[in-house]
Short mmCIF file of C-alpha atoms in Angstrom, two decimals:
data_model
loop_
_atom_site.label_atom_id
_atom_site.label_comp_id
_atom_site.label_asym_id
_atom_site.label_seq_id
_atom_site.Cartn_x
_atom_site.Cartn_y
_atom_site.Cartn_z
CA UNK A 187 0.00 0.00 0.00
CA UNK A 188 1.47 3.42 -0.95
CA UNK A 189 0.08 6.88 -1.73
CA UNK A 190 0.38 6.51 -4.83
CA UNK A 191 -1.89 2.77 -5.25
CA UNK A 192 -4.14 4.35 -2.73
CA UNK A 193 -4.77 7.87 -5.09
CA UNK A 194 -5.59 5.35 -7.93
CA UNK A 195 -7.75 3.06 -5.96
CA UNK A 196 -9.40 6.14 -4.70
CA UNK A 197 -9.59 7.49 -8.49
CA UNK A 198 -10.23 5.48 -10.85
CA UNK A 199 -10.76 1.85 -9.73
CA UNK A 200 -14.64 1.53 -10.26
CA UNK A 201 -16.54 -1.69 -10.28
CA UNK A 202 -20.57 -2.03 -10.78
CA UNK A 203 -20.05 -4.72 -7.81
CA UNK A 204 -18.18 -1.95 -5.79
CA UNK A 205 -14.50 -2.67 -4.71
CA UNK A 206 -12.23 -4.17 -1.55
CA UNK A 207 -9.08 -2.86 0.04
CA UNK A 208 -7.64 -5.11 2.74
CA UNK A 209 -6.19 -3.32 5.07
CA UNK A 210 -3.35 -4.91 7.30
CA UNK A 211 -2.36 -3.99 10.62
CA UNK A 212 1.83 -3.80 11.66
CA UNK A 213 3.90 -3.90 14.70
CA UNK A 214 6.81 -2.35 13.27
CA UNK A 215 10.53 -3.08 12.40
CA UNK A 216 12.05 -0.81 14.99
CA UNK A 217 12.18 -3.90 17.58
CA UNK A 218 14.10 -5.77 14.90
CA UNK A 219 17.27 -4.12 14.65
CA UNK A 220 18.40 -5.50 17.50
CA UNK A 221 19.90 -2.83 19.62
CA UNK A 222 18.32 0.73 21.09
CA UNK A 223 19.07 3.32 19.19
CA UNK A 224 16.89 6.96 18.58
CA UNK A 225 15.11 6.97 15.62
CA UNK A 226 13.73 11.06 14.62
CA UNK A 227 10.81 10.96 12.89
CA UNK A 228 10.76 14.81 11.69
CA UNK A 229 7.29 15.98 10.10
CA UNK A 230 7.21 18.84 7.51
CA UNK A 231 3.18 19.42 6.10
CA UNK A 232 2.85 19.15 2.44
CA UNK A 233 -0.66 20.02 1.41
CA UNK A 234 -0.83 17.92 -1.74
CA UNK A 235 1.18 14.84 -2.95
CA UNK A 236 2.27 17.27 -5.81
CA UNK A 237 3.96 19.62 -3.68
CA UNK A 238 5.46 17.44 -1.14
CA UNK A 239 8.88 16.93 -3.47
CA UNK A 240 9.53 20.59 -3.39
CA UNK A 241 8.34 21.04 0.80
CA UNK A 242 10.82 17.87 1.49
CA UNK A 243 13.98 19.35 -0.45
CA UNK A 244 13.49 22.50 0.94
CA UNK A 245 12.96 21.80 4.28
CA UNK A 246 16.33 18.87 3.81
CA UNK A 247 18.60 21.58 2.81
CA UNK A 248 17.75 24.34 4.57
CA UNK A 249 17.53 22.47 8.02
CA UNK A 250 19.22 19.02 8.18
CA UNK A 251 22.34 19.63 5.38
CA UNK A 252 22.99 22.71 6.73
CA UNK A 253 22.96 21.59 10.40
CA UNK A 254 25.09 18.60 9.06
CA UNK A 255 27.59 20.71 7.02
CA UNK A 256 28.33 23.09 9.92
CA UNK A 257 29.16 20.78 12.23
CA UNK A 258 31.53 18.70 9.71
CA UNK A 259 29.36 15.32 10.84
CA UNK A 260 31.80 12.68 8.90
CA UNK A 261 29.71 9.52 8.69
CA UNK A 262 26.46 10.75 7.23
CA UNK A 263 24.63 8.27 4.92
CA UNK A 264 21.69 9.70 3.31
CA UNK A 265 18.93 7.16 2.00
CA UNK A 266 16.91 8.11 -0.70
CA UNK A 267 14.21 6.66 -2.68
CA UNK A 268 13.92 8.01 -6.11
CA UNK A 269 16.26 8.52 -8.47
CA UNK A 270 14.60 12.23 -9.24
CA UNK A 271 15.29 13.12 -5.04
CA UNK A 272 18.78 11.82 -5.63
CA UNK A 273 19.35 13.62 -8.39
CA UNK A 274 18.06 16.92 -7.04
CA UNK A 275 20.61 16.42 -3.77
CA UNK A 276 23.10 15.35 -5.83
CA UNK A 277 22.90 18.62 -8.14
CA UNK A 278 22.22 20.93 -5.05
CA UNK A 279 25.55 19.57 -3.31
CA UNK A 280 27.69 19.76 -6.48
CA UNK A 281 26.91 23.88 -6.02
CA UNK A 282 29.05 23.38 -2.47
CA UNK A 283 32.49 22.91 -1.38
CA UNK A 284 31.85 19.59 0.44
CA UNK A 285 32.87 16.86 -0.83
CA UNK A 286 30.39 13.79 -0.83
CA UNK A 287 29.92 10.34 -2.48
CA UNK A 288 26.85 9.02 -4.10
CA UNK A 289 25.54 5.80 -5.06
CA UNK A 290 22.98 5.04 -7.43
CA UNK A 291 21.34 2.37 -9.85
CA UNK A 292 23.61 3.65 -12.31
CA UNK A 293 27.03 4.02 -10.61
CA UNK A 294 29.50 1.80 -12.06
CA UNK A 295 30.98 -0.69 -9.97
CA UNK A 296 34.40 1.06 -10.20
CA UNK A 297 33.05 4.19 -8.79
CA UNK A 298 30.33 2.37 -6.52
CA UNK A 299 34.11 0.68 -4.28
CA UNK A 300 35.56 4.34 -4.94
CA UNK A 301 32.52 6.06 -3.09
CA UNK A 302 32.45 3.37 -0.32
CA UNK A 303 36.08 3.14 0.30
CA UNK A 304 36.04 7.42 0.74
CA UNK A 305 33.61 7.46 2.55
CA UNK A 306 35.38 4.62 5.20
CA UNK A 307 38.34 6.81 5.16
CA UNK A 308 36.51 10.12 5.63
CA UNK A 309 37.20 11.44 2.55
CA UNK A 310 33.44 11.95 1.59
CA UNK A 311 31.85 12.87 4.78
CA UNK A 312 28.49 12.58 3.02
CA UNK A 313 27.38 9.25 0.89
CA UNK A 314 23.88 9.58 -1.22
CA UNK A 315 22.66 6.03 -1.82
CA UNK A 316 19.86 5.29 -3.42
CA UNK A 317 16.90 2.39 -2.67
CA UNK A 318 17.03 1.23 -6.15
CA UNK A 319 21.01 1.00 -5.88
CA UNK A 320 20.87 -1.35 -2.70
CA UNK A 321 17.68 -3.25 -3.89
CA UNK A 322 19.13 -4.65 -7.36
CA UNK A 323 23.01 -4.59 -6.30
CA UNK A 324 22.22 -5.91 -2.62
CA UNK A 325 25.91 -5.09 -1.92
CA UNK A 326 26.80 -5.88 2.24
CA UNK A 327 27.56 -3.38 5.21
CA UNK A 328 28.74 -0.07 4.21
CA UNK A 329 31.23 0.81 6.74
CA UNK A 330 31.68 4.41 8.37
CA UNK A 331 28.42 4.92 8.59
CA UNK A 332 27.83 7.09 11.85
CA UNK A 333 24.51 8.52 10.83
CA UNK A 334 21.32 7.41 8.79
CA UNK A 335 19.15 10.14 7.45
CA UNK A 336 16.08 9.07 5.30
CA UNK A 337 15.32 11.93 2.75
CA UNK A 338 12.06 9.53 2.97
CA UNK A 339 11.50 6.14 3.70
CA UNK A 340 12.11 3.04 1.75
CA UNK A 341 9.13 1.45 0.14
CA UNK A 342 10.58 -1.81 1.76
CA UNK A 343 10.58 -1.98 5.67
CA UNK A 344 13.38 -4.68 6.04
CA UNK A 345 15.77 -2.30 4.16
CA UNK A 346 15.27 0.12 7.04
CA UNK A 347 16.51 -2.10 9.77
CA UNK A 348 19.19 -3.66 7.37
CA UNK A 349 20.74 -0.17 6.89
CA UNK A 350 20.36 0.77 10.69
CA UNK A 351 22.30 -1.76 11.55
CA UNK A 352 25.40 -0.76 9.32
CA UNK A 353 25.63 1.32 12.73
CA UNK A 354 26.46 1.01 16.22
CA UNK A 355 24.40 1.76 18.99
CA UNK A 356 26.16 5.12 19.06
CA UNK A 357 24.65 5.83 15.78
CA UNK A 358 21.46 8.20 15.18
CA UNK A 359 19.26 8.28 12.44
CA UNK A 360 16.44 10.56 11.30
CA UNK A 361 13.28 10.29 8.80
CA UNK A 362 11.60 13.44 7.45
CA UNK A 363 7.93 12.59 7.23
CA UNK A 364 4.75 13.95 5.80
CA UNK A 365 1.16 12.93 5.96
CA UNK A 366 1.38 11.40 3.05
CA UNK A 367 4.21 9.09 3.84
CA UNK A 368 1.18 6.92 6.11
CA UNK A 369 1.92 4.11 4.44
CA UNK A 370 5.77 3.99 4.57
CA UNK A 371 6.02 4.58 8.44
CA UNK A 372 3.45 2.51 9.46
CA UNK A 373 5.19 -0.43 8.64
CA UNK A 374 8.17 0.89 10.42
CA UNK A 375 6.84 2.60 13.81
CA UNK A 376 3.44 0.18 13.45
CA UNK A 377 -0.47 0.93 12.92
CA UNK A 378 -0.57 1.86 16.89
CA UNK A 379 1.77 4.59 16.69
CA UNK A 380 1.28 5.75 12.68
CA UNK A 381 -1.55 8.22 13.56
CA UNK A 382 0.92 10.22 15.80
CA UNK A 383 3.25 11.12 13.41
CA UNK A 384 1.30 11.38 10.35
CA UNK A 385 -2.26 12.16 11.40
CA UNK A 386 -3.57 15.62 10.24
CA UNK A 387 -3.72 17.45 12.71
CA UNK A 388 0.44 16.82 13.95
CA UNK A 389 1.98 20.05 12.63
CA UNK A 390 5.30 20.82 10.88
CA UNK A 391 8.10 20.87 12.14
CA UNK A 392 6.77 18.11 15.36
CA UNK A 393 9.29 15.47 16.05
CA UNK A 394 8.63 12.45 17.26
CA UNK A 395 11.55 9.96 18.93
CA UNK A 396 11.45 6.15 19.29
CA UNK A 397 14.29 4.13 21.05
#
């Protein structure tokens, strides 16, 4: 179930005999990863699906890169879904002085070691990976990683306790959320505790912390 199936179903999927959703119920990943850790769910307010690209990067760069970049955070892997997101980042942090590394679908296997072995080392403080990239190559632990920030959850719940585990329990990682994520971090917080972070009424800008 994403946003996305759910706008169609809502849409377009007519029957004379009318139409079923089944609608599951989760208890979340966050007990799977093994150790306690702080997981930041971060909520900006997108009022349509259409907007909420442009409300996310804005609200990632001008808040959690820049509060990342300041304090020279070495260690920072940043997860993100599409290849249009990564793109964006990617083209936004080519206009600064920071060097990063970046991973996608597309990144040769020569420059996939290159990115991962810098970003060991230090060299890239930063590392964009993509879901796409991890889901087809399924390559093992990245190692460095300090910090996990989801430009927006994977459409996969298992890859989000899989990559929070590259860290210790000294790690942190944080999730910017909108309402229309519902889906996505239900499956990782669970249907009892969905409503608080992505329920109408929360309010940008609300953060909500799980251990």
């Amino acid at each position: 179930m994403t946003a996305e199936v759910m706008g169609l179903f809502s849409s377009d999927m007519n029957n004379i005999n009318g139409r079923v959703r089944i609608k599951p119920t989760y208890d979340g990943t966050l007990t799977d990863i093994g150790f306690r850790i702080k997981h930041s769910f971060l909520r900006i307010e997108a009022k349509t699906p259409l907007n909420d690209p442009d409300v996310r990067f804005q609200y990632f760069t001008t808040h959690i890169l820049r509060q990342i970049m300041s304090a020279e955070q070495p260690g920072t892997l940043i997860f993100l879904p599409t290849y249009h997101s990564y793109l964006r980042l990617r083209n936004h942090l080519d206009t600064l002085s920071s060097p990063f590394g970046h991973i996608s679908e597309y990144t040769p296997p020569y420059d996939l070691s290159r990115a991962r072995s810098f970003f060991q080392t230090e060299k890239f403080p930063l590392l964009l990976l993509t879901e796409r990239a991890y889901f087809f190559r399924r390559f093992g632990r990245i190692r460095g990683v300090k910090r996990v920030v989801f430009y927006e959850l994977p459409e996969y719940a298992e890859f989000y306790v899989e990559i929070v585990r590259w860290m210790d329990e000294m790690g942190e990682v944080k999730v910017v959320c909108s309402r229309w994520d519902w889906w996505r971090v239900e499956r990782i917080v669970g249907t009892e505790r969905v409503g608080r972070i992505c329920a109408a009424e929360s309010e940008a800008g609300d953060v909500f912390e799980f251990y």
